[in-house]
Amino acid sequence: MLTEITAARDAALVEIEVADALDHIAALTTRLAGKKGELSLLKRQLGSLDTVEAKKAAGQAINEAIAAVGEALDQRRRLLTMEMLAARVEAERLDLTEFVGKPSRGHAHLVTQAWERLEDVFIGLGFRVAEGPEVETDWHNFEALNMGEGHPARGEFDTLFVDHVPPGGKPGTTLLRTHTSPVQIRTMLNSEPPIYIVAPGRVFRRDTPDATHMPVFHQIEGLVVDRGITMADLAGTIEAFTKAFFGSGFTSRLRPSYFPFTEPSAEFDIQRPNGDWIELGGCGMVHPNVLRAGGIDPEEWSGFAFGFGIDRMAKERHGVEDIREMYTNDIRFLEQF
Ligand code: PHE
C-alpha cells in the first residue's frame, strides 16, 4: 500500500512539474487532489489493511501525499501566473525610445519663431526685452497713454473686461490689454532713461475671428527714450529693422497717421522686392503726456515708440492666406514652417 501511495504521489508531482498552462493546472487539481482524486480514492482501500498500525501509517501517508501534491499545484500555479503576466507585459510593451524610419522632431510654432527672431534682431540693434501683464488696469492700457475716460480712440480697441474690482478701485477698470503699449508706461515707471526696449506679447480684442483677425494675437512694442531723439531716429530704426528682419531687398516708409499716445504719429509700411507695400504697424514720437505719466520730464527727454502685429508678420513672411490656420493646430499645416 505504501509503495502504491508513494508511486501515485510521485507520478502526480511529475505531471504537475510538466504542466504548462493554467487550465491544465485546474484540471490536475481536480484529478489529483480533489475529493474524488486518485489519492483520495486510495483511502477507500484502507479498510482492506489488516492492522490498525498499517491503516494509520497508510492514512497518514495518503494525507501527506495529498498535502505535497496540493503544495506542488499551488507553486506551479503561481509560477505560471507570473509567467503569463510577464508575457502579457512584454507583448503590450511600447518602446517609446524606438522610432521607425526618420525621426520627426518638433519645432517652435511659426508665431514663436517670428517672436524669437524679432527679439534677436532688436537685441542686435541694442534693445533690451521688457514685458508686462496680460491683465491690465484701465490706467496703464488707456489713461496713461493719453486716452482719458471717454476718449473716442478707446472705441477702436474692442476691449474685453475682466470681472475683477481691485481693492479701492472701480468696477470695469480691469481688462485684457488691447495692445502692448501699456508696457511703455510700466517700463518708464520702473527704469530711468535712456530706455531702449522691445516688448513682445499677447494682446486681446473683442473681435470675431476671420482671415485677418483673431481675438487673441501678438504684438511687439518698441520704446526709446533718450536725449535728443527725433523722428529721424525712428525712421532709421524702422529701416534698419526692416532690412535685418526681412532682408536687404526690403525697404520701409512712414505715412502720417494718428495715435493718442504719439505726436506726430505714423503708420509704417514695408516694401517687398516685387514692389508691393505691406502695412505693418503704428509708430510716432512719444506724446509729452505719456512721458509725464511715466514719470519722465519731456523737457529733458524725448522718445519714439512703435507697435506692430507679430502674427501679421509671420503671415506675410510665409504667405499664409488665413490667419486662423495658425491657431487650429493642424500638424499638417504647422509642420510646413
Ligand atoms: N498700440 C498701437 C496699436 O495697437 C500701435 C502703436 C504702438 C502705435 C506704439 C504707435 C506707437 O494699434
JSON list of N, CA and C in Angstrom, two decimals, residues 49-59:
[
{"chain": "A", "resi": 49, "resn": "LEU", "atom": "N", "xyz": [-6.72, -3.18, 4.80]},
{"chain": "A", "resi": 49, "resn": "LEU", "atom": "CA", "xyz": [-5.47, -3.44, 5.52]},
{"chain": "A", "resi": 49, "resn": "LEU", "atom": "C", "xyz": [-5.76, -4.17, 6.83]},
{"chain": "A", "resi": 50, "resn": "ASP", "atom": "N", "xyz": [-4.79, -5.00, 7.26]},
{"chain": "A", "resi": 50, "resn": "ASP", "atom": "CA", "xyz": [-5.04, -5.88, 8.39]},
{"chain": "A", "resi": 50, "resn": "ASP", "atom": "C", "xyz": [-4.98, -5.20, 9.74]},
{"chain": "A", "resi": 51, "resn": "THR", "atom": "N", "xyz": [-3.91, -4.49, 9.98]},
{"chain": "A", "resi": 51, "resn": "THR", "atom": "CA", "xyz": [-3.73, -3.99, 11.33]},
{"chain": "A", "resi": 51, "resn": "THR", "atom": "C", "xyz": [-4.07, -2.51, 11.43]},
{"chain": "A", "resi": 52, "resn": "VAL", "atom": "N", "xyz": [-4.38, -2.10, 12.65]},
{"chain": "A", "resi": 52, "resn": "VAL", "atom": "CA", "xyz": [-4.65, -0.69, 12.93]},
{"chain": "A", "resi": 52, "resn": "VAL", "atom": "C", "xyz": [-3.41, 0.15, 12.60]},
{"chain": "A", "resi": 53, "resn": "GLU", "atom": "N", "xyz": [-2.24, -0.35, 12.96]},
{"chain": "A", "resi": 53, "resn": "GLU", "atom": "CA", "xyz": [-0.99, 0.37, 12.68]},
{"chain": "A", "resi": 53, "resn": "GLU", "atom": "C", "xyz": [-0.82, 0.61, 11.19]},
{"chain": "A", "resi": 54, "resn": "ALA", "atom": "N", "xyz": [-1.08, -0.48, 10.44]},
{"chain": "A", "resi": 54, "resn": "ALA", "atom": "CA", "xyz": [-0.92, -0.38, 8.98]},
{"chain": "A", "resi": 54, "resn": "ALA", "atom": "C", "xyz": [-1.89, 0.66, 8.41]},
{"chain": "A", "resi": 55, "resn": "LYS", "atom": "N", "xyz": [-3.17, 0.63, 8.91]},
{"chain": "A", "resi": 55, "resn": "LYS", "atom": "CA", "xyz": [-4.17, 1.61, 8.46]},
{"chain": "A", "resi": 55, "resn": "LYS", "atom": "C", "xyz": [-3.72, 3.03, 8.78]},
{"chain": "A", "resi": 56, "resn": "LYS", "atom": "N", "xyz": [-3.23, 3.20, 10.02]},
{"chain": "A", "resi": 56, "resn": "LYS", "atom": "CA", "xyz": [-2.80, 4.52, 10.47]},
{"chain": "A", "resi": 56, "resn": "LYS", "atom": "C", "xyz": [-1.65, 5.04, 9.61]},
{"chain": "A", "resi": 57, "resn": "ALA", "atom": "N", "xyz": [-0.68, 4.16, 9.41]},
{"chain": "A", "resi": 57, "resn": "ALA", "atom": "CA", "xyz": [0.51, 4.55, 8.62]},
{"chain": "A", "resi": 57, "resn": "ALA", "atom": "C", "xyz": [0.11, 4.91, 7.19]},
{"chain": "A", "resi": 58, "resn": "ALA", "atom": "N", "xyz": [-0.78, 4.09, 6.61]},
{"chain": "A", "resi": 58, "resn": "ALA", "atom": "CA", "xyz": [-1.20, 4.36, 5.23]},
{"chain": "A", "resi": 58, "resn": "ALA", "atom": "C", "xyz": [-2.02, 5.64, 5.15]},
{"chain": "A", "resi": 59, "resn": "GLY", "atom": "N", "xyz": [-2.94, 5.81, 6.13]},
{"chain": "A", "resi": 59, "resn": "GLY", "atom": "CA", "xyz": [-3.77, 7.04, 6.15]},
{"chain": "A", "resi": 59, "resn": "GLY", "atom": "C", "xyz": [-2.90, 8.28, 6.23]}
]
